[in-house]
Amino acid sequence: MKTESDTVELGAFDFECGAEIPSLEVAYEAYGEFDGDNAVLVCHALTGSQNVAGYGTETAGQARAWWNDIVGPGKAIDTNEYYVVCANVPGSCYGTTGPASESPDGEPYGTDFPPVTIGDWTRAQRRLLDELGVGRLHAVVGGSVGGMNALDWVRRYPDDVRYLLAVATAGRLDPQCLALDAIARRSITTDPNWNGGDYYDSEPPDDGLALARQLGHVMYLSKSSMERKFGRRAAGRDARRDSFPADPAASFFAYRDVESYLDYQAEKFVDRFDANSYLYLTRAMDDYDLAEGYEDDADAVAAFEGEALLLSFTGDWHFTTEQAESLAESFRDTSVPVAHHVIESDHGHDAFLVEPEKVGPPVRDFLDAGVAGRSVHDTVEEVEEPSVERDFAPVHTSLFSR
Amino acid sequence: MKTESDTVELGAFDFECGAEIPSLEVAYEAYGEFDGDNAVLVCHALTGSQNVAGYGTETAGQARAWWNDIVGPGKAIDTNEYYVVCANVPGSCYGTTGPASESPDGEPYGTDFPPVTIGDWTRAQRRLLDELGVGRLHAVVGGSVGGMNALDWVRRYPDDVRYLLAVATAGRLDPQCLALDAIARRSITTDPNWNGGDYYDSEPPDDGLALARQLGHVMYLSKSSMERKFGRRAAGRDARRDSFPADPAASFFAYRDVESYLDYQAEKFVDRFDANSYLYLTRAMDDYDLAEGYEDDADAVAAFEGEALLLSFTGDWHFTTEQAESLAESFRDTSVPVAHHVIESDHGHDAFLVEPEKVGPPVRDFLDAGVAGRSVHDTVEEVEEPSVERDFAPVHTSLFSR
């Protein structure tokens, strides 16, 4: 498989907030051969990277090869067939310009970096694709906040997208998630090592970033997946028990599997991610509202004339199936061919990463044939299954779908 | 209404962990007249106090008069009829000995205070009641972790309780809640002002305690109550915006109602609660397991021969209706008269405090007549309502309840 891994200098970039930086670099990877009509843009999740398929640059932890089960030769997003591009978003820390990058004065931007929005991500991706000679996309694909990024594409550049595939996402976060993200940011900014964002020459705010990440992990799992993975079991070994300061009384109580898991995840994460980037990217996610500047979601996507597939997961409380259904309704209002494919899973939000055998088939068939794809199911179609009553007393199908 | 508000010195107290302190003081309040057979012990929730009914000592915020809608003259727990006692638990900070109390060496205990368990709370309450001349209780009542405390009573002193009323509680926390509690504790212990628990002569770890409390509030609400209370609205005014250090980029984004609410709650809380107590009491809650030392929950409550009412709330994800149903099944296994009364509410865990019009009637009738009380419903009985089929073809009721 042909693989590119590169950083493109896009020149001056004006952010939606009105600020400008003289030079935006965008790190990207691309897999497969571009034939003029087969480009698939993949949008990464919050702490993800351009390294979607496990080739090219070395990035750590969950950012590395994060969708290797789905993207690759012969896989659901088949790099033998498609030219797959994934770019690190502005504000992140995997090679694209962000708070940790060097500013024109030679010092890291820190919190002088302009506030970033998902719209900025989309606009940077558009400019990168221009550089790569890609005009219209066969598909834009994204999960979690990457799904918001993908939704932003069909709102902002409706003519540039044939197929929209938005996975485990929503038109906007609900207030419960806004609250948890706000608490996560505060855990960073109240860490004295954060120092107003100026810590690149000193000890970084690892404790605060670790807590933010641990909160994230609770949001990515579900009650039942945590029950199954950890229960109330004590950890097999206490090795990680002292990762955090603890009250002396703690030693009387069990150090549990679930704590050990969170401590391990946090430890890995602080080595690979920048605390300021975490602040910037969660701000972008919290801020995103598909309907902003429009009457409603349907109005926001009204100009899109392609086809849309929404994938959601029953155990996901970060981005719920109800939110995906509401998005589906908006596309239905615009008469765009749309399917909302609900996947039974108790893996929580993580399901889109860890259930490739359920995610792969509808993704593959949608990219191949749109919503008519064989493995693509829809919530409406499912309740319209022929029934005995219907055979004998046909009525308008919409009555059946309520 | 006759009201007592006092602190009793119980002498030396040995904790379940094996440590002893030379003097345990317990702060309590009591309302109404004791007639020898009408004592009702109310167990408070995590950060609650003895001030259940709004008379007597002045305590701040949610700890003050926390169940005033339910307890009082003519109310559901009628102080004209019952002698209602509520005691602050060991480890807390409302007058009962805890980490902030003076140790024999004249300094605050800090984290030298022994680890506390819910069993210690129960044993301290038993000794207090002995001092007050109360033998057998007409009822023990508690919500949230206070419900665990009430469950501990019927396990530990089964002959001392006629009626058990456990509200919005469970036999043990699930790993999702254990995880959030662990993160909350870490937000305290990673605050440099915590200083290993030794902060009584210096700046206390307010930032860490504030974050812990904000996490708590997310656990006490539900997705739908947050949607209703806050949505994604921007706060009317920014007064509280600077309660926490924030990234400069924040000023580009909305300061939302939900953040303002959390900041307000946190601000009030750090003024009224001790950070070390928060560590100790969440440890006790996380540690509690009704079945510990027994075969299972049913075995743990097998010696109880009174009646039990479990109240749960459909929107509560901290202590779920499923957990309450599992408790009910355990009581059913022992042939104790039990009812599991499910209340429809989208108020989350807070419902037991803020829905008195739904909570009051079953509480009143249960205290009066046990599970036969008029407003007391049961999950099993509800599906056993007489139906047409049943009138014509009676079958064993258990077939209807499945």
Coordinates of C-alpha atoms in Angstrom, one line a residue, chain A:
Chain A
M1 CA 0.0 0.0 0.0
K2 CA 1.3 3.4 -1.0
T3 CA 1.6 5.5 2.2
E4 CA 2.3 9.2 2.5
S5 CA 3.2 10.8 5.8
D6 CA 4.0 14.4 5.6
T7 CA 3.5 17.9 6.9
V8 CA 2.3 20.7 4.6
E9 CA 2.9 24.3 5.2
L10 CA -0.4 26.1 4.3
G11 CA 0.8 29.7 4.9
A12 CA -1.2 32.3 6.9
F13 CA -4.4 30.9 8.5
D14 CA -7.3 33.0 9.8
F15 CA -9.3 31.4 12.5
E16 CA -13.0 31.8 12.9
C17 CA -12.4 33.8 16.1
G18 CA -10.8 36.5 13.9
A19 CA -7.2 35.9 14.9
E20 CA -4.5 34.9 12.3
I21 CA -1.3 33.0 12.5
P22 CA 1.4 33.5 9.8
S23 CA 1.9 29.9 9.2
L24 CA -0.2 26.8 9.7
E25 CA 1.4 23.5 9.2
V26 CA -0.8 20.4 8.9
A27 CA 0.5 16.9 9.5
Y28 CA -1.4 14.3 7.5
E29 CA -1.2 10.7 6.3
A30 CA -2.6 9.3 3.1
Y31 CA -3.0 5.6 2.1
G32 CA -3.7 4.2 -1.3
E33 CA -3.7 5.8 -4.8
F34 CA -5.7 8.8 -5.8
D35 CA -7.6 8.2 -9.1
G36 CA -9.4 11.6 -9.1
D37 CA -12.6 10.3 -7.6
N38 CA -11.8 8.0 -4.7
A39 CA -10.7 10.3 -1.9
V40 CA -12.0 9.5 1.6
L41 CA -11.3 12.0 4.3
V42 CA -11.2 10.5 7.8
C43 CA -11.6 12.9 10.7
H44 CA -10.0 11.8 14.0
A45 CA -11.5 12.0 17.5
L46 CA -10.5 14.3 20.3
T47 CA -7.0 12.9 21.1
G48 CA -6.5 11.0 17.9
S49 CA -3.9 11.7 15.2
Q50 CA -3.4 11.4 11.5
N51 CA -2.1 7.9 12.1
V52 CA -5.4 6.1 11.4
A53 CA -4.1 2.9 9.8
G54 CA -0.9 2.0 11.6
Y55 CA 1.6 3.0 8.9
G56 CA 3.9 6.0 8.7
T57 CA 4.7 8.3 11.7
E58 CA 5.2 6.9 15.1
T59 CA 2.6 8.3 17.5
A60 CA 1.9 6.9 20.9
G61 CA -0.9 5.1 22.6
Q62 CA -4.5 5.4 21.4
A63 CA -3.4 8.0 18.8
R64 CA -1.4 5.3 16.9
A65 CA -3.2 3.3 14.3
W66 CA -6.4 4.1 16.0
W67 CA -8.7 2.7 13.3
N68 CA -6.4 0.0 12.0
D69 CA -9.2 -2.6 12.2
I70 CA -11.3 -0.5 9.8
V71 CA -8.9 1.2 7.4
G72 CA -6.3 -0.7 5.3
P73 CA -5.9 -3.0 2.3
G74 CA -9.0 -5.2 2.0
K75 CA -10.6 -3.7 5.1
A76 CA -13.9 -1.9 5.4
I77 CA -12.4 1.3 4.2
D78 CA -10.3 -0.4 1.7
T79 CA -7.1 1.4 0.8
N80 CA -6.8 -0.7 -2.3
E81 CA -9.9 1.1 -3.6
Y82 CA -9.9 4.4 -1.8
Y83 CA -7.3 7.2 -1.3
V84 CA -7.7 7.7 2.4
V85 CA -6.5 11.0 4.0
C86 CA -6.4 11.8 7.6
A87 CA -5.0 15.1 9.0
N88 CA -4.2 16.2 12.5
V89 CA -6.4 19.1 13.5
P90 CA -5.2 22.6 14.3
G91 CA -4.8 23.0 18.0
S92 CA -3.7 19.3 18.5
C93 CA -0.1 18.2 19.1
Y94 CA 0.8 15.5 16.5
G95 CA 2.5 17.8 14.0
T96 CA -0.2 20.2 13.1
T97 CA 0.3 23.7 14.5
G98 CA -1.1 24.1 18.0
P99 CA -0.4 25.6 21.4
A100 CA 2.8 23.6 21.8
S101 CA 4.2 24.8 18.4
E102 CA 6.8 27.5 18.0
S103 CA 5.3 30.9 17.4
P104 CA 6.9 33.6 15.3
D105 CA 8.8 34.9 18.4
G106 CA 10.5 31.6 18.7
E107 CA 8.7 30.5 21.9
P108 CA 5.8 28.0 22.1
Y109 CA 2.4 29.7 21.5
G110 CA 0.9 28.4 24.7
T111 CA -2.4 30.0 25.3
D112 CA -1.6 32.8 22.9
F113 CA -2.6 30.3 20.2
P114 CA -6.0 31.4 18.8
P115 CA -9.2 29.7 20.1
V116 CA -9.9 26.9 17.6
T117 CA -13.3 25.7 16.4
I118 CA -14.4 22.6 14.4
G119 CA -15.0 25.0 11.5
D120 CA -11.3 25.8 11.6
W121 CA -10.5 22.1 11.4
T122 CA -12.7 21.7 8.3
R123 CA -11.2 24.8 6.6
A124 CA -7.7 23.6 7.3
Q125 CA -8.6 20.1 5.9
R126 CA -10.1 21.8 2.7
R127 CA -6.9 23.7 2.2
L128 CA -4.8 20.6 2.7
L129 CA -6.9 18.7 0.1
D130 CA -6.4 21.5 -2.3
E131 CA -2.7 21.1 -1.9
L132 CA -3.1 17.4 -2.5
G133 CA -5.1 18.0 -5.7
V134 CA -8.3 16.5 -4.2
G135 CA -11.5 18.4 -5.1
R136 CA -14.7 16.5 -4.4
L137 CA -14.5 13.8 -1.8
H138 CA -16.0 10.3 -2.3
A139 CA -16.7 10.4 1.4
V140 CA -16.0 12.2 4.6
V141 CA -15.9 9.9 7.7
G142 CA -15.5 10.6 11.3
G143 CA -16.3 9.3 14.8
S144 CA -17.1 11.1 18.0
V145 CA -16.0 14.8 17.7
G146 CA -14.6 13.6 14.3
G147 CA -18.2 13.0 13.4
M148 CA -19.0 16.6 14.2
N149 CA -16.1 17.5 11.9
A150 CA -17.7 15.4 9.2
L151 CA -21.1 17.0 9.7
D152 CA -19.4 20.4 9.5
W153 CA -18.1 19.4 6.0
V154 CA -21.6 18.8 4.6
R155 CA -22.8 22.1 6.1
R156 CA -19.8 24.1 4.9
Y157 CA -18.9 22.4 1.6
P158 CA -22.1 20.6 0.7
D159 CA -21.0 20.2 -3.0
D160 CA -17.7 18.6 -2.0
V161 CA -19.0 15.5 -0.4
R162 CA -20.7 12.5 -2.0
Y163 CA -21.1 10.3 1.1
L164 CA -21.2 11.4 4.7
L165 CA -20.5 8.8 7.3
A166 CA -20.9 10.1 10.9
V167 CA -20.2 7.6 13.6
A168 CA -21.1 7.9 17.3
T169 CA -21.7 11.6 17.1
A170 CA -24.3 14.3 17.5
G171 CA -25.2 17.8 16.3
R172 CA -24.0 19.1 19.7
L173 CA -23.0 17.9 23.1
D174 CA -25.7 17.7 25.8
P175 CA -25.2 19.6 29.1
Q176 CA -24.1 16.5 31.0
C177 CA -21.1 16.1 28.7
L178 CA -20.5 19.9 28.7
A179 CA -20.3 19.7 32.5
L180 CA -17.8 16.8 32.5
D181 CA -15.6 18.6 29.9
A182 CA -15.7 21.8 32.0
I183 CA -14.6 19.8 35.1
A184 CA -11.8 18.2 33.0
R185 CA -10.5 21.5 31.9
R186 CA -10.6 22.9 35.4
S187 CA -8.6 19.9 36.6
I188 CA -5.9 21.1 34.2
T189 CA -6.1 24.8 34.9
T190 CA -6.2 24.4 38.7
D191 CA -2.9 22.3 38.5
P192 CA -0.3 24.9 39.5
N193 CA 2.1 23.4 37.0
W194 CA -0.3 24.6 34.2
N195 CA 0.9 28.1 35.1
G196 CA -1.5 29.9 32.7
G197 CA -0.5 27.6 29.9
D198 CA 3.2 28.5 30.1
Y199 CA 4.9 25.2 31.2
Y200 CA 6.9 24.2 28.2
D201 CA 10.2 25.0 30.0
S202 CA 9.1 23.4 33.2
E203 CA 7.1 20.5 34.8
P204 CA 3.9 20.1 32.8
P205 CA 0.5 19.8 34.6
D206 CA 0.5 16.0 34.5
D207 CA -1.8 15.6 37.5
G208 CA -4.5 17.8 36.0
L209 CA -4.2 16.2 32.5
A210 CA -4.3 12.8 34.1
L211 CA -7.6 13.6 35.9
A212 CA -9.1 15.0 32.7
R213 CA -8.2 11.8 30.9
Q214 CA -9.6 9.6 33.6
L215 CA -12.9 11.5 33.4
G216 CA -12.8 11.0 29.6
H217 CA -12.4 7.3 30.0
V218 CA -15.5 7.1 32.2
M219 CA -17.4 8.9 29.4
Y220 CA -16.1 6.4 26.8
L221 CA -17.2 3.3 28.7
S222 CA -20.7 2.3 29.9
K223 CA -22.0 1.1 33.2
S224 CA -22.3 -2.4 31.9
S225 CA -18.9 -2.4 30.1
M226 CA -17.3 -1.3 33.4
E227 CA -19.2 -3.9 35.3
R228 CA -17.9 -6.6 32.9
K229 CA -14.3 -5.3 32.7
F230 CA -13.8 -4.4 36.3
G231 CA -16.7 -5.1 38.7
R232 CA -15.6 -4.3 42.2
R233 CA -12.5 -6.5 42.0
A234 CA -9.3 -5.4 43.7
A235 CA -6.4 -4.9 41.4
G236 CA -4.1 -7.9 41.0
R237 CA -1.1 -5.8 42.0
D238 CA -0.7 -2.5 43.6
A239 CA 2.2 -1.3 41.3
R240 CA 0.3 1.7 40.1
R241 CA -1.3 2.6 43.5
D242 CA 1.2 5.4 44.1
S243 CA 0.8 7.2 40.8
F244 CA -1.2 9.8 42.7
P245 CA -0.9 11.2 46.1
A246 CA -3.3 9.3 48.4
D247 CA -4.7 9.7 51.8
P248 CA -2.9 7.4 54.3
A249 CA -6.3 5.9 55.1
A250 CA -6.4 4.6 51.6
S251 CA -4.2 1.6 52.5
F252 CA -7.0 0.1 54.5
F253 CA -9.1 -0.1 51.5
A254 CA -8.9 -2.1 48.2
Y255 CA -7.1 -0.5 45.3
R256 CA -9.5 -1.6 42.6
D257 CA -9.1 -2.8 39.1
V258 CA -11.1 0.2 37.9
E259 CA -8.7 2.6 39.6
S260 CA -5.7 0.7 38.3
Y261 CA -7.1 0.9 34.7
L262 CA -7.7 4.6 35.0
D263 CA -4.2 5.2 36.5
Y264 CA -2.6 3.2 33.7
Q265 CA -4.6 5.0 31.0
A266 CA -3.7 8.4 32.6
E267 CA 0.0 7.5 32.8
K268 CA 0.2 6.6 29.1
F269 CA -1.8 9.7 28.1
V270 CA 0.3 12.4 29.8
D271 CA 3.3 11.1 27.9
R272 CA 1.6 11.6 24.6
F273 CA -0.7 14.6 24.8
D274 CA -0.3 18.3 25.5
A275 CA -2.4 19.8 28.3
N276 CA -3.1 23.0 26.4
S277 CA -4.2 21.0 23.4
Y278 CA -6.7 19.2 25.6
L279 CA -8.1 22.5 26.6
Y280 CA -8.4 23.8 23.0
L281 CA -9.9 20.7 21.5
T282 CA -12.5 20.2 24.2
R283 CA -13.5 23.8 23.8
A284 CA -13.9 23.2 20.1
M285 CA -16.1 20.2 20.7
D286 CA -18.2 21.8 23.4
D287 CA -18.7 24.9 21.2
Y288 CA -19.9 22.9 18.2
D289 CA -23.6 23.3 17.3
L290 CA -24.6 22.1 13.9
A291 CA -27.6 24.5 13.8
E292 CA -25.6 27.6 14.7
G293 CA -26.3 30.3 12.1
Y294 CA -29.2 28.2 10.7
E295 CA -32.8 27.7 11.6
D296 CA -32.2 24.1 12.8
D297 CA -30.2 21.0 12.0
A298 CA -32.3 20.3 8.8
D299 CA -31.7 23.8 7.6
A300 CA -27.9 23.5 8.3
V301 CA -27.6 20.4 6.0
A302 CA -30.3 21.4 3.5
A303 CA -27.7 22.2 0.7
F304 CA -26.2 18.7 0.9
E305 CA -27.3 16.5 -2.0
G306 CA -25.3 13.3 -1.3
E307 CA -26.2 10.4 1.0
A308 CA -25.7 10.1 4.7
L309 CA -25.1 7.2 7.1
L310 CA -25.3 7.7 10.8
L311 CA -23.9 4.9 13.0
S312 CA -24.7 4.9 16.7
F313 CA -24.3 2.4 19.6
T314 CA -26.9 1.5 22.2
G315 CA -24.5 1.6 25.1
D316 CA -23.0 5.0 24.3
W317 CA -24.0 7.8 26.7
H318 CA -21.5 10.3 25.5
F319 CA -23.1 10.5 22.0
T320 CA -26.4 8.7 22.3
T321 CA -28.6 6.8 19.7
E322 CA -31.3 9.4 20.5
Q323 CA -29.0 12.2 19.3
A324 CA -28.1 10.2 16.2
E325 CA -31.8 9.6 15.5
S326 CA -32.5 13.3 15.8
L327 CA -29.7 14.0 13.2
A328 CA -31.3 11.3 11.0
E329 CA -34.7 13.1 11.2
S330 CA -33.0 16.3 10.1
F331 CA -31.6 14.6 7.0
R332 CA -34.9 13.0 6.3
D333 CA -36.5 16.4 6.4
T334 CA -34.2 17.4 3.5
S335 CA -35.0 14.3 1.4
V336 CA -31.3 13.3 1.4
P337 CA -31.1 9.5 1.3
V338 CA -30.1 8.7 4.9
A339 CA -29.9 5.7 7.1
H340 CA -29.4 5.6 10.9
H341 CA -27.8 2.3 11.6
V342 CA -28.0 1.4 15.3
I343 CA -25.5 -1.1 16.6
E344 CA -26.2 -3.1 19.8
S345 CA -23.2 -2.9 22.0
D346 CA -22.5 -2.4 25.7
H347 CA -19.1 -1.0 24.9
G348 CA -20.2 2.6 25.4
H349 CA -18.7 5.3 23.2
D350 CA -15.6 3.1 22.7
A351 CA -17.7 0.8 20.6
F352 CA -16.8 2.6 17.4
L353 CA -13.2 1.7 18.0
V354 CA -13.5 -1.8 19.5
E355 CA -16.4 -3.4 17.6
P356 CA -14.9 -3.6 14.0
E357 CA -16.9 -6.7 13.2
K358 CA -20.1 -4.7 13.7
V359 CA -18.9 -1.4 12.3
G360 CA -17.1 -2.8 9.3
P361 CA -19.9 -4.2 7.2
P362 CA -22.2 -1.1 7.1
V363 CA -19.2 1.1 6.5
R364 CA -17.9 -0.9 3.6
D365 CA -21.3 -1.3 2.0
F366 CA -22.2 2.4 2.5
L367 CA -19.0 3.5 0.8
D368 CA -19.7 1.1 -2.0
A369 CA -23.4 1.7 -2.6
G370 CA -24.7 4.4 -0.3
V371 CA -27.7 3.8 1.9
A372 CA -28.8 1.0 -0.5
G373 CA -25.7 -0.9 0.7
R374 CA -26.6 -4.5 1.8
S375 CA -25.5 -4.3 5.4
V376 CA -26.8 -0.8 5.9
H377 CA -29.9 -0.7 8.1
D378 CA -32.1 2.1 9.1
T379 CA -34.2 2.8 12.2
V380 CA -37.3 3.6 10.1
E381 CA -37.0 0.6 7.8
E382 CA -36.6 -1.7 10.8
V383 CA -40.0 -0.8 12.3
E384 CA -41.6 -0.9 8.8
E385 CA -41.0 -4.7 8.5
P386 CA -44.1 -6.3 6.9
S387 CA -46.4 -7.7 9.6
V388 CA -49.6 -9.7 9.5
E389 CA -51.7 -6.7 10.2
R390 CA -50.1 -4.8 7.3
D391 CA -50.7 -7.7 4.9
F392 CA -54.4 -7.5 5.6
A393 CA -54.9 -3.9 6.2
P394 CA -52.2 -1.8 4.5
V395 CA -52.0 1.7 5.7
H396 CA -49.6 4.6 5.1
T397 CA -46.1 3.3 6.2
S398 CA -45.5 6.4 8.3
L399 CA -48.2 5.2 10.7
F400 CA -46.2 2.0 11.2
S401 CA -43.0 3.8 11.8
R402 CA -44.3 5.8 14.8

